[in-house]
mmCIF file with all atom_site columns, C-alpha atoms in Angstrom:
data_model
loop_
_atom_site.group_PDB
_atom_site.id
_atom_site.type_symbol
_atom_site.label_atom_id
_atom_site.label_alt_id
_atom_site.label_comp_id
_atom_site.label_asym_id
_atom_site.label_entity_id
_atom_site.label_seq_id
_atom_site.pdbx_PDB_ins_code
_atom_site.Cartn_x
_atom_site.Cartn_y
_atom_site.Cartn_z
_atom_site.occupancy
_atom_site.B_iso_or_equiv
_atom_site.pdbx_formal_charge
_atom_site.auth_seq_id
_atom_site.auth_comp_id
_atom_site.auth_asym_id
_atom_site.auth_atom_id
_atom_site.pdbx_PDB_model_num
ATOM 1   C CA . MET A 1 1   ? -63.703 10.251 69.661  1.00 0.00 ? 1   MET A CA 1
ATOM 2   C CA . PRO A 1 2   ? -64.306 9.936  73.415  1.00 0.00 ? 2   PRO A CA 1
ATOM 3   C CA . ARG A 1 3   ? -66.520 7.153  74.740  1.00 0.00 ? 3   ARG A CA 1
ATOM 4   C CA . TYR A 1 4   ? -69.036 7.887  77.447  1.00 0.00 ? 4   TYR A CA 1
ATOM 5   C CA . PHE A 1 5   ? -70.232 5.218  79.796  1.00 0.00 ? 5   PHE A CA 1
ATOM 6   C CA . SER A 1 6   ? -73.587 5.267  81.519  1.00 0.00 ? 6   SER A CA 1
ATOM 7   C CA . THR A 1 7   ? -75.012 3.382  84.462  1.00 0.00 ? 7   THR A CA 1
ATOM 8   C CA . PRO A 1 8   ? -77.864 0.984  83.617  1.00 0.00 ? 8   PRO A CA 1
ATOM 9   C CA . LEU A 1 9   ? -81.218 1.454  85.333  1.00 0.00 ? 9   LEU A CA 1
ATOM 10  C CA . THR A 1 10  ? -81.007 -2.137 86.566  1.00 0.00 ? 10  THR A CA 1
ATOM 11  C CA . GLN A 1 11  ? -78.341 -1.033 89.070  1.00 0.00 ? 11  GLN A CA 1
ATOM 12  C CA . LEU A 1 12  ? -81.048 0.616  91.200  1.00 0.00 ? 12  LEU A CA 1
ATOM 13  C CA . PRO A 1 13  ? -82.379 -1.461 94.088  1.00 0.00 ? 13  PRO A CA 1
ATOM 14  C CA . GLY A 1 14  ? -85.850 -2.742 93.236  1.00 0.00 ? 14  GLY A CA 1
ATOM 15  C CA . MET A 1 15  ? -85.693 -1.849 89.531  1.00 0.00 ? 15  MET A CA 1
ATOM 16  C CA . SER A 1 16  ? -87.408 -4.617 87.571  1.00 0.00 ? 16  SER A CA 1
ATOM 17  C CA . TYR A 1 17  ? -87.263 -5.295 83.861  1.00 0.00 ? 17  TYR A CA 1
ATOM 18  C CA . SER A 1 18  ? -90.844 -4.023 83.546  1.00 0.00 ? 18  SER A CA 1
ATOM 19  C CA . HIS A 1 19  ? -89.935 -0.769 85.297  1.00 0.00 ? 19  HIS A CA 1
ATOM 20  C CA . GLU A 1 20  ? -86.901 -0.392 83.069  1.00 0.00 ? 20  GLU A CA 1
ATOM 21  C CA . ILE A 1 21  ? -88.996 -0.819 79.896  1.00 0.00 ? 21  ILE A CA 1
ATOM 22  C CA . ARG A 1 22  ? -91.566 1.758  81.059  1.00 0.00 ? 22  ARG A CA 1
ATOM 23  C CA . LEU A 1 23  ? -88.840 4.287  81.873  1.00 0.00 ? 23  LEU A CA 1
ATOM 24  C CA . HIS A 1 24  ? -87.047 3.597  78.610  1.00 0.00 ? 24  HIS A CA 1
ATOM 25  C CA . ARG A 1 25  ? -90.243 4.406  76.677  1.00 0.00 ? 25  ARG A CA 1
ATOM 26  C CA . GLU A 1 26  ? -90.185 7.825  78.337  1.00 0.00 ? 26  GLU A CA 1
ATOM 27  C CA . GLY A 1 27  ? -86.569 8.461  77.357  1.00 0.00 ? 27  GLY A CA 1
ATOM 28  C CA . PHE A 1 28  ? -84.810 7.393  80.560  1.00 0.00 ? 28  PHE A CA 1
ATOM 29  C CA . ASP A 1 29  ? -82.361 4.682  79.582  1.00 0.00 ? 29  ASP A CA 1
ATOM 30  C CA . ASN A 1 30  ? -79.704 5.139  82.277  1.00 0.00 ? 30  ASN A CA 1
ATOM 31  C CA . LEU A 1 31  ? -79.256 6.560  85.772  1.00 0.00 ? 31  LEU A CA 1
ATOM 32  C CA . GLU A 1 32  ? -77.636 9.741  84.545  1.00 0.00 ? 32  GLU A CA 1
ATOM 33  C CA . SER A 1 33  ? -80.766 10.596 82.528  1.00 0.00 ? 33  SER A CA 1
ATOM 34  C CA . LEU A 1 34  ? -82.958 9.633  85.491  1.00 0.00 ? 34  LEU A CA 1
ATOM 35  C CA . LEU A 1 35  ? -81.327 12.429 87.508  1.00 0.00 ? 35  LEU A CA 1
ATOM 36  C CA . ARG A 1 36  ? -83.128 15.009 85.388  1.00 0.00 ? 36  ARG A CA 1
ATOM 37  C CA . LEU A 1 37  ? -86.618 13.515 85.572  1.00 0.00 ? 37  LEU A CA 1
ATOM 38  C CA . ASP A 1 38  ? -89.629 15.590 86.566  1.00 0.00 ? 38  ASP A CA 1
ATOM 39  C CA . ALA A 1 39  ? -91.346 13.203 88.990  1.00 0.00 ? 39  ALA A CA 1
ATOM 40  C CA . ILE A 1 40  ? -94.804 14.817 88.807  1.00 0.00 ? 40  ILE A CA 1
ATOM 41  C CA . ASP A 1 41  ? -94.874 14.826 85.015  1.00 0.00 ? 41  ASP A CA 1
ATOM 42  C CA . LEU A 1 42  ? -93.545 11.281 84.727  1.00 0.00 ? 42  LEU A CA 1
ATOM 43  C CA . ALA A 1 43  ? -95.923 9.954  87.395  1.00 0.00 ? 43  ALA A CA 1
ATOM 44  C CA . SER A 1 44  ? -98.889 11.319 85.451  1.00 0.00 ? 44  SER A CA 1
ATOM 45  C CA . ARG A 1 45  ? -97.695 9.691  82.212  1.00 0.00 ? 45  ARG A CA 1
ATOM 46  C CA . THR A 1 46  ? -96.488 6.307  83.469  1.00 0.00 ? 46  THR A CA 1
ATOM 47  C CA . GLY A 1 47  ? -98.547 5.357  86.494  1.00 0.00 ? 47  GLY A CA 1
ATOM 48  C CA . PHE A 1 48  ? -95.450 5.164  88.703  1.00 0.00 ? 48  PHE A CA 1
ATOM 49  C CA . SER A 1 49  ? -96.059 6.808  92.046  1.00 0.00 ? 49  SER A CA 1
ATOM 50  C CA . TYR A 1 50  ? -94.461 10.177 92.674  1.00 0.00 ? 50  TYR A CA 1
ATOM 51  C CA . ARG A 1 51  ? -92.840 8.785  95.815  1.00 0.00 ? 51  ARG A CA 1
ATOM 52  C CA . GLN A 1 52  ? -91.276 5.863  93.896  1.00 0.00 ? 52  GLN A CA 1
ATOM 53  C CA . LEU A 1 53  ? -89.873 8.141  91.186  1.00 0.00 ? 53  LEU A CA 1
ATOM 54  C CA . VAL A 1 54  ? -88.358 10.532 93.729  1.00 0.00 ? 54  VAL A CA 1
ATOM 55  C CA . GLN A 1 55  ? -86.846 7.594  95.611  1.00 0.00 ? 55  GLN A CA 1
ATOM 56  C CA . TRP A 1 56  ? -85.275 6.239  92.411  1.00 0.00 ? 56  TRP A CA 1
ATOM 57  C CA . LYS A 1 57  ? -83.914 9.681  91.598  1.00 0.00 ? 57  LYS A CA 1
ATOM 58  C CA . ARG A 1 58  ? -82.374 10.023 95.081  1.00 0.00 ? 58  ARG A CA 1
ATOM 59  C CA . GLN A 1 59  ? -80.876 6.542  94.878  1.00 0.00 ? 59  GLN A CA 1
ATOM 60  C CA . ALA A 1 60  ? -79.523 7.254  91.405  1.00 0.00 ? 60  ALA A CA 1
ATOM 61  C CA . LEU A 1 61  ? -77.821 10.378 92.720  1.00 0.00 ? 61  LEU A CA 1
ATOM 62  C CA . LEU A 1 62  ? -75.843 8.435  95.320  1.00 0.00 ? 62  LEU A CA 1
ATOM 63  C CA . LEU A 1 63  ? -75.231 5.470  93.027  1.00 0.00 ? 63  LEU A CA 1
ATOM 64  C CA . VAL A 1 64  ? -73.808 7.617  90.228  1.00 0.00 ? 64  VAL A CA 1
ATOM 65  C CA . ARG A 1 65  ? -71.541 9.397  92.729  1.00 0.00 ? 65  ARG A CA 1
ATOM 66  C CA . MET A 1 66  ? -70.391 6.171  94.443  1.00 0.00 ? 66  MET A CA 1
ATOM 67  C CA . GLY A 1 67  ? -69.991 4.089  91.311  1.00 0.00 ? 67  GLY A CA 1
ATOM 68  C CA . LYS A 1 68  ? -69.044 0.433  91.700  1.00 0.00 ? 68  LYS A CA 1
ATOM 69  C CA . GLY A 1 69  ? -68.842 0.655  95.481  1.00 0.00 ? 69  GLY A CA 1
ATOM 70  C CA . TYR A 1 70  ? -72.501 1.639  95.904  1.00 0.00 ? 70  TYR A CA 1
ATOM 71  C CA . HIS A 1 71  ? -73.965 -1.836 96.439  1.00 0.00 ? 71  HIS A CA 1
ATOM 72  C CA . ALA A 1 72  ? -71.365 -2.874 99.018  1.00 0.00 ? 72  ALA A CA 1
ATOM 73  C CA . PHE A 1 73  ? -71.847 0.464  100.812 1.00 0.00 ? 73  PHE A CA 1
ATOM 74  C CA . TRP A 1 74  ? -75.634 0.040  100.772 1.00 0.00 ? 74  TRP A CA 1
ATOM 75  C CA . ARG A 1 75  ? -75.452 -3.529 102.124 1.00 0.00 ? 75  ARG A CA 1
ATOM 76  C CA . ALA A 1 76  ? -73.005 -2.502 104.868 1.00 0.00 ? 76  ALA A CA 1
ATOM 77  C CA . THR A 1 77  ? -74.792 0.671  105.997 1.00 0.00 ? 77  THR A CA 1
ATOM 78  C CA . GLY A 1 78  ? -78.406 0.491  104.810 1.00 0.00 ? 78  GLY A CA 1
ATOM 79  C CA . ILE A 1 79  ? -77.930 3.933  103.220 1.00 0.00 ? 79  ILE A CA 1
ATOM 80  C CA . SER A 1 80  ? -79.295 3.760  99.678  1.00 0.00 ? 80  SER A CA 1
ATOM 81  C CA . SER A 1 81  ? -79.837 7.392  98.664  1.00 0.00 ? 81  SER A CA 1
ATOM 82  C CA . TRP A 1 82  ? -78.330 10.850 98.888  1.00 0.00 ? 82  TRP A CA 1
ATOM 83  C CA . ASP A 1 83  ? -80.984 12.119 101.296 1.00 0.00 ? 83  ASP A CA 1
ATOM 84  C CA . GLU A 1 84  ? -80.417 9.123  103.595 1.00 0.00 ? 84  GLU A CA 1
ATOM 85  C CA . LEU A 1 85  ? -76.699 9.958  103.712 1.00 0.00 ? 85  LEU A CA 1
ATOM 86  C CA . VAL A 1 86  ? -77.498 13.605 104.520 1.00 0.00 ? 86  VAL A CA 1
ATOM 87  C CA . ALA A 1 87  ? -80.004 12.576 107.222 1.00 0.00 ? 87  ALA A CA 1
ATOM 88  C CA . PHE A 1 88  ? -77.497 10.144 108.778 1.00 0.00 ? 88  PHE A CA 1
ATOM 89  C CA . LEU A 1 89  ? -74.822 12.828 108.969 1.00 0.00 ? 89  LEU A CA 1
ATOM 90  C CA . LYS A 1 90  ? -77.306 15.377 110.396 1.00 0.00 ? 90  LYS A CA 1
ATOM 91  C CA . ARG A 1 91  ? -78.277 12.931 113.157 1.00 0.00 ? 91  ARG A CA 1
ATOM 92  C CA . ALA A 1 92  ? -74.599 12.271 113.843 1.00 0.00 ? 92  ALA A CA 1
ATOM 93  C CA . SER A 1 93  ? -73.948 16.009 113.983 1.00 0.00 ? 93  SER A CA 1
ATOM 94  C CA . ALA A 1 94  ? -76.688 16.462 116.566 1.00 0.00 ? 94  ALA A CA 1
ATOM 95  C CA . ALA A 1 95  ? -75.238 13.615 118.642 1.00 0.00 ? 95  ALA A CA 1
ATOM 96  C CA . GLY A 1 96  ? -71.612 14.630 118.301 1.00 0.00 ? 96  GLY A CA 1
ATOM 97  C CA . SER A 1 97  ? -69.373 14.918 115.306 1.00 0.00 ? 97  SER A CA 1
ATOM 98  C CA . PRO A 1 98  ? -70.319 14.292 111.675 1.00 0.00 ? 98  PRO A CA 1
ATOM 99  C CA . ALA A 1 99  ? -66.615 13.704 110.995 1.00 0.00 ? 99  ALA A CA 1
ATOM 100 C CA . ASP A 1 100 ? -66.644 10.686 113.349 1.00 0.00 ? 100 ASP A CA 1
ATOM 101 C CA . ALA A 1 101 ? -69.773 9.348  111.642 1.00 0.00 ? 101 ALA A CA 1
ATOM 102 C CA . CYS A 1 102 ? -68.189 9.858  108.255 1.00 0.00 ? 102 CYS A CA 1
ATOM 103 C CA . GLU A 1 103 ? -65.044 8.005  109.313 1.00 0.00 ? 103 GLU A CA 1
ATOM 104 C CA . ALA A 1 104 ? -67.211 5.108  110.543 1.00 0.00 ? 104 ALA A CA 1
ATOM 105 C CA . LEU A 1 105 ? -68.933 4.996  107.137 1.00 0.00 ? 105 LEU A CA 1
ATOM 106 C CA . ILE A 1 106 ? -65.593 5.148  105.346 1.00 0.00 ? 106 ILE A CA 1
ATOM 107 C CA . GLN A 1 107 ? -64.457 1.994  107.123 1.00 0.00 ? 107 GLN A CA 1
ATOM 108 C CA . THR A 1 108 ? -67.362 0.086  105.471 1.00 0.00 ? 108 THR A CA 1
ATOM 109 C CA . VAL A 1 109 ? -66.053 0.558  101.920 1.00 0.00 ? 109 VAL A CA 1
ATOM 110 C CA . ALA A 1 110 ? -63.065 -0.787 100.023 1.00 0.00 ? 110 ALA A CA 1
ATOM 111 C CA . PRO A 1 111 ? -59.895 1.284  100.430 1.00 0.00 ? 111 PRO A CA 1
ATOM 112 C CA . GLY A 1 112 ? -60.116 2.534  96.833  1.00 0.00 ? 112 GLY A CA 1
ATOM 113 C CA . LEU A 1 113 ? -63.488 4.193  97.537  1.00 0.00 ? 113 LEU A CA 1
ATOM 114 C CA . ARG A 1 114 ? -62.633 5.863  100.830 1.00 0.00 ? 114 ARG A CA 1
ATOM 115 C CA . GLY A 1 115 ? -61.468 9.124  99.271  1.00 0.00 ? 115 GLY A CA 1
ATOM 116 C CA . LYS A 1 116 ? -64.646 9.373  97.214  1.00 0.00 ? 116 LYS A CA 1
ATOM 117 C CA . LEU A 1 117 ? -66.846 8.721  100.258 1.00 0.00 ? 117 LEU A CA 1
ATOM 118 C CA . ARG A 1 118 ? -64.883 11.274 102.299 1.00 0.00 ? 118 ARG A CA 1
ATOM 119 C CA . ILE A 1 119 ? -65.656 13.894 99.629  1.00 0.00 ? 119 ILE A CA 1
ATOM 120 C CA . LEU A 1 120 ? -69.338 12.892 99.508  1.00 0.00 ? 120 LEU A CA 1
ATOM 121 C CA . CYS A 1 121 ? -69.597 13.161 103.303 1.00 0.00 ? 121 CYS A CA 1
ATOM 122 C CA . ALA A 1 122 ? -68.035 16.614 103.238 1.00 0.00 ? 122 ALA A CA 1
ATOM 123 C CA . LEU A 1 123 ? -70.403 17.696 100.488 1.00 0.00 ? 123 LEU A CA 1
ATOM 124 C CA . ALA A 1 124 ? -73.401 16.309 102.385 1.00 0.00 ? 124 ALA A CA 1
ATOM 125 C CA . VAL A 1 125 ? -72.432 18.201 105.554 1.00 0.00 ? 125 VAL A CA 1
ATOM 126 C CA . VAL A 1 126 ? -71.467 21.502 103.954 1.00 0.00 ? 126 VAL A CA 1
ATOM 127 C CA . SER A 1 127 ? -74.124 21.656 101.255 1.00 0.00 ? 127 SER A CA 1
ATOM 128 C CA . PRO A 1 128 ? -76.790 18.949 101.679 1.00 0.00 ? 128 PRO A CA 1
ATOM 129 C CA . SER A 1 129 ? -78.819 20.116 98.688  1.00 0.00 ? 129 SER A CA 1
ATOM 130 C CA . ALA A 1 130 ? -75.773 20.111 96.395  1.00 0.00 ? 130 ALA A CA 1
ATOM 131 C CA . GLY A 1 131 ? -75.981 16.409 95.721  1.00 0.00 ? 131 GLY A CA 1
ATOM 132 C CA . GLY A 1 132 ? -76.940 16.997 92.126  1.00 0.00 ? 132 GLY A CA 1
ATOM 133 C CA . ALA A 1 133 ? -76.421 19.692 89.591  1.00 0.00 ? 133 ALA A CA 1
ATOM 134 C CA . ARG A 1 134 ? -79.189 22.225 90.215  1.00 0.00 ? 134 ARG A CA 1
ATOM 135 C CA . VAL A 1 135 ? -81.259 19.687 92.157  1.00 0.00 ? 135 VAL A CA 1
ATOM 136 C CA . GLY A 1 136 ? -81.751 19.620 95.896  1.00 0.00 ? 136 GLY A CA 1
ATOM 137 C CA . PHE A 1 137 ? -83.937 17.431 98.059  1.00 0.00 ? 137 PHE A CA 1
ATOM 138 C CA . LYS A 1 138 ? -85.857 17.881 101.245 1.00 0.00 ? 138 LYS A CA 1
ATOM 139 C CA . PRO A 1 139 ? -85.861 14.537 103.131 1.00 0.00 ? 139 PRO A CA 1
ATOM 140 C CA . ASP A 1 140 ? -89.641 14.053 103.162 1.00 0.00 ? 140 ASP A CA 1
ATOM 141 C CA . GLY A 1 141 ? -90.866 16.846 100.958 1.00 0.00 ? 141 GLY A CA 1
ATOM 142 C CA . PRO A 1 142 ? -91.221 17.636 97.293  1.00 0.00 ? 142 PRO A CA 1
ATOM 143 C CA . GLU A 1 143 ? -88.322 18.307 95.011  1.00 0.00 ? 143 GLU A CA 1
ATOM 144 C CA . GLN A 1 144 ? -86.843 21.765 94.842  1.00 0.00 ? 144 GLN A CA 1
ATOM 145 C CA . THR A 1 145 ? -84.800 23.300 92.082  1.00 0.00 ? 145 THR A CA 1
ATOM 146 C CA . ASP A 1 146 ? -82.297 26.003 92.726  1.00 0.00 ? 146 ASP A CA 1
ATOM 147 C CA . ALA A 1 147 ? -82.548 29.009 90.452  1.00 0.00 ? 147 ALA A CA 1
#
């Protein structure tokens, strides 16, 4: 029987034990489950702000994709979420080449993670809303779901 591993909520920046307990009561016990949350519904039931829930969801998206290298990448670049990565590459594209910006980011991670980050950069440039299965984000707007 295959074993499936999940990423604990405590891996998110700013996630306290109290936050983790409140999310767990609502059925979110790992980052993978957090990716499917409905921020408006959960905000009304838990008292978490909509903005905080969306931020956690965006961070979870990048963290799940990056895996163990996420925290080192975040400390080195200040990029903590999928939409921040997309915004960084859009700014770089306007100023020159997103490929150059991506290569600069790649140099901040351990050699074993460079291929993964190269793929994430390409995905962010080609299809910025494709960061999650059926979920896209506008940088400062509400969530959108693709039909």
